[in-house]
């Protein structure tokens, strides 16, 4: 039953908030090294899907497996699962009372992945990856949005995740900041990181995605390669959505 | 799992700290020691002299009887109502507090043979036109709660058509008459006489009515102590010691000798500075107690408040329920009710005494702790939910995420509330005077009970509070700056 070639398996997943059925029978599998981009109108349930993958939301029905382990099972340690899944939020969520470096080393040191010296050395490497070596001792509030988001990516990478989740990482940024963040994500994709990305950057999606999934009304309406979805969408709703975002 | 560890930590700490405060039971002495409650404001029967020692007819009589009967007494001036309630609750062994022997009291307690005969007199402001009960029609009269004189006033209230206003201690009742708010007050004759001797601008205008005797009260079962009291009283009357004690405070009968007797226990310089100098030590003693109670209460309330506040943000319905209920109950209860409930209500329930200091600390801990819990919870909730999600998404367990990410941010939000709460705690200690803790407010009451200088003494007390609160505010602002700068 469990297939470890899949990093993420969502099996017949439902999510209700009271009487609001937000996710309805979603089946979504993500292979190792695969880059999956989720698109769809506001309220379609994209964020909810991402948040369910690392257990920030529970499922109402169905199963989610990470590397074959069902995260809703009591004996599965959700904290351990989360160490393998990095998440990047729309609003960065850096810890404002810590310097950039402290943000990055907090989890590795607290979870005893490395001693402080080793974690610090490694953190500087990740900051170099995102192009922010010189900001190591700055406080988050003194950084631009784009810089903050790149720190957030470095912070997630510091735990050496197998999977990275991105929830609209650029939609809170000024247009001139978007490029730097996308550049970092592009690099990760090239290095073979397994990624699930929610974004409205259709050009970027086309370029990096192995697969594009169109969500609407809590369901997967259509999925395929970027060419299939962007150039030959089958569903009327998909066409309508793409027309709207591409015009904007 | 988290709830459990927090709960355990909370209970362990609280219980451990409480027991360090609870006085250890003293070893059985050869002579039995009885704890006797008395009033703080009932000169000449009990009052603190200018050296802040407890003196008065009741005190001297009790000590003399103990001596002739071979037992020891520990006399606690906790206030009349508190003493009676403490006796009912079994917190103390007896009450001697100018307590009139009435049928109601005889039903509840054992009452001794009368040791002093008194009657109720009416007093008016000096120079007042009112000379008799008949002239009280439509007027306001001041009475003291729980006294036989008060009961007498109420019994004739309808007949003479006056209204009453009640006070907790004699001085406030007298002041209400001298300021003209009320036209008259009722008081037991020797007490009224003492106040007038001391300079209260009142005149007695009626003959003593409703003659009764003052008696010593014990619990119904304590026949042993009662027998000793009655026997001792007889001996003192026979050997002349009784008369000596009474004359020491009230003179031999003439006004002059009364005034002379009175002087021995009073300050000679009645100016503000004279009174301040004479009472400086006493006031500072009260301040020390206030500060002690404040500091201990702040420590406990902060610990309890933080723990209860944290329970309120745990991802567990049961823990949050405890927190919400605690905050709801102890924030809702007036401090005064809580203090009396813990000091006099709880002991009658659990059957053990609760020392006033411990009762006071528990009261403040629960009340201030509830307020602290509310702003601790609020401070944590005010931290953006994204912070917790980001921390958890990195794999940090809830407890670590709370400690490393949420609390450091929450505390910055809470600091001003902590400062505010410390100041409120300091002020709230004054309410503990109701259970007889000898803090600053109670000290003020005691001094005034002796010298009747309400205005000057309350001014001193108020100034001391303002100075201390100002110092505390400065200190807090300094701490606040340090925290916010870091
Ligand atoms: N905590 C919650 N309680 C109740 N309803 C919620 C909650 N979180 C999300 N929803 C609802 O679930 C639905 C899906 O929300 P979700 O955030 O997953 O959409 P989305 O596709 O990410 O939209 P957007 O593009 O606006 O971010 C919405 O209707 C939203 O109102
Ligand atoms: Mg979303």
CSV table of N, CA and C and ligand atoms in Angstrom, one decimal, chain A residues 15-18 20-23 39-51 57 90 167-168 198 200 215 218, ligand 1:
chain,number,residue,atom,x,y,z
A,15,UNK,N,-11.9,18.1,4.1
A,15,UNK,CA,-11.7,19.1,5.2
A,15,UNK,C,-12.9,19.9,5.4
A,16,UNK,N,-13.6,19.9,6.5
A,16,UNK,CA,-14.7,20.7,6.8
A,16,UNK,C,-14.4,21.7,7.9
A,17,UNK,N,-14.8,23.0,7.7
A,17,UNK,CA,-14.8,23.9,8.9
A,17,UNK,C,-16.3,24.1,9.2
A,18,UNK,N,-16.8,23.3,10.2
A,18,UNK,CA,-18.2,23.3,10.5
A,18,UNK,C,-19.0,22.8,9.4
A,20,UNK,N,-18.9,24.2,6.5
A,20,UNK,CA,-18.2,24.7,5.3
A,20,UNK,C,-17.2,23.6,4.8
A,21,UNK,N,-17.6,23.0,3.7
A,21,UNK,CA,-16.8,21.9,3.1
A,21,UNK,C,-15.7,22.5,2.2
A,22,UNK,N,-14.5,22.6,2.8
A,22,UNK,CA,-13.4,23.3,2.1
A,22,UNK,C,-12.6,22.5,1.2
A,23,UNK,N,-12.4,21.2,1.6
A,23,UNK,CA,-11.6,20.3,0.7
A,23,UNK,C,-12.5,19.1,0.5
A,39,UNK,N,-2.5,26.1,-8.5
A,39,UNK,CA,-3.1,27.3,-8.9
A,39,UNK,C,-4.6,27.2,-8.7
A,40,UNK,N,-5.2,28.4,-8.7
A,40,UNK,CA,-6.7,28.4,-8.5
A,40,UNK,C,-7.2,29.7,-7.9
A,41,UNK,N,-8.5,29.9,-8.0
A,41,UNK,CA,-9.0,31.2,-7.5
A,41,UNK,C,-9.0,31.2,-5.9
A,42,UNK,N,-9.1,32.4,-5.4
A,42,UNK,CA,-9.1,32.6,-4.0
A,42,UNK,C,-10.2,31.8,-3.3
A,43,UNK,N,-9.8,31.2,-2.2
A,43,UNK,CA,-10.8,30.4,-1.5
A,43,UNK,C,-11.0,29.0,-2.0
A,44,UNK,N,-10.2,28.6,-3.0
A,44,UNK,CA,-10.3,27.3,-3.6
A,44,UNK,C,-9.8,26.2,-2.7
A,45,UNK,N,-8.9,26.6,-1.7
A,45,UNK,CA,-8.5,25.6,-0.7
A,45,UNK,C,-7.0,25.2,-0.9
A,46,UNK,N,-6.2,26.0,-1.6
A,46,UNK,CA,-4.8,25.8,-1.9
A,46,UNK,C,-4.0,25.8,-0.6
A,47,UNK,N,-4.2,26.9,0.2
A,47,UNK,CA,-3.5,27.0,1.5
A,47,UNK,C,-3.8,25.9,2.4
A,48,UNK,N,-5.1,25.5,2.4
A,48,UNK,CA,-5.5,24.5,3.3
A,48,UNK,C,-4.8,23.2,3.0
A,49,UNK,N,-4.7,22.9,1.7
A,49,UNK,CA,-4.0,21.7,1.3
A,49,UNK,C,-2.5,21.7,1.8
A,50,UNK,N,-1.8,22.8,1.6
A,50,UNK,CA,-0.4,22.9,2.1
A,50,UNK,C,-0.4,22.7,3.6
A,51,UNK,N,-1.2,23.4,4.3
A,51,UNK,CA,-1.2,23.3,5.7
A,51,UNK,C,-1.5,21.9,6.3
A,57,UNK,N,-3.1,21.8,9.8
A,57,UNK,CA,-4.5,21.5,9.9
A,57,UNK,C,-4.7,20.0,9.8
A,90,UNK,N,3.3,33.3,3.2
A,90,UNK,CA,3.1,34.6,2.5
A,90,UNK,C,3.7,35.8,3.2
A,167,UNK,N,3.7,28.9,0.3
A,167,UNK,CA,2.3,29.4,0.2
A,167,UNK,C,2.4,30.9,-0.3
A,168,UNK,N,2.2,31.1,-1.6
A,168,UNK,CA,2.2,32.5,-2.2
A,168,UNK,C,3.4,33.3,-1.6
A,198,UNK,N,2.3,27.2,-4.0
A,198,UNK,CA,1.1,27.9,-4.4
A,198,UNK,C,1.5,29.3,-4.8
A,200,UNK,N,0.7,32.8,-7.8
A,200,UNK,CA,0.0,33.4,-8.9
A,200,UNK,C,1.0,33.8,-10.0
A,215,UNK,N,-6.9,24.0,-8.8
A,215,UNK,CA,-7.9,23.8,-7.7
A,215,UNK,C,-9.1,24.7,-7.9
A,218,UNK,N,-12.5,23.6,-3.7
A,218,UNK,CA,-12.0,22.5,-2.8
A,218,UNK,C,-11.7,21.2,-3.5
C,1,LIG,N1,-9.6,28.4,10.1
C,1,LIG,C1,-10.7,28.5,9.2
C,1,LIG,N2,-11.9,28.4,9.7
C,1,LIG,C2,-13.0,28.5,8.8
C,1,LIG,N3,-12.8,28.5,7.5
C,1,LIG,C3,-11.6,28.6,6.9
C,1,LIG,C4,-10.4,28.5,7.8
C,1,LIG,N4,-9.3,28.6,7.0
C,1,LIG,C5,-9.8,28.6,5.7
C,1,LIG,N5,-11.2,28.6,5.7
C,1,LIG,C6,-12.0,28.6,4.5
C,1,LIG,O1,-11.6,27.6,3.7
C,1,LIG,C7,-11.7,28.0,2.3
C,1,LIG,C8,-10.3,27.7,1.6
C,1,LIG,O2,-9.4,28.6,2.2
C,1,LIG,P1,-7.9,28.6,1.7
C,1,LIG,O3,-7.2,29.6,2.5
C,1,LIG,O4,-7.3,27.2,1.7
C,1,LIG,O5,-8.0,29.2,0.2
C,1,LIG,P2,-6.9,29.6,-0.8
C,1,LIG,O6,-7.2,28.7,-2.0
C,1,LIG,O7,-5.6,29.5,-0.2
C,1,LIG,O8,-7.3,31.1,-1.1
C,1,LIG,P3,-6.3,32.3,-1.3
C,1,LIG,O9,-5.8,32.3,-2.7
C,1,LIG,O10,-7.2,33.5,-1.0
C,1,LIG,O11,-5.2,32.2,-0.3
C,1,LIG,C9,-12.1,29.4,2.3
C,1,LIG,O12,-13.5,29.5,2.0
C,1,LIG,C10,-11.8,29.9,3.7
C,1,LIG,O13,-12.8,30.9,4.1
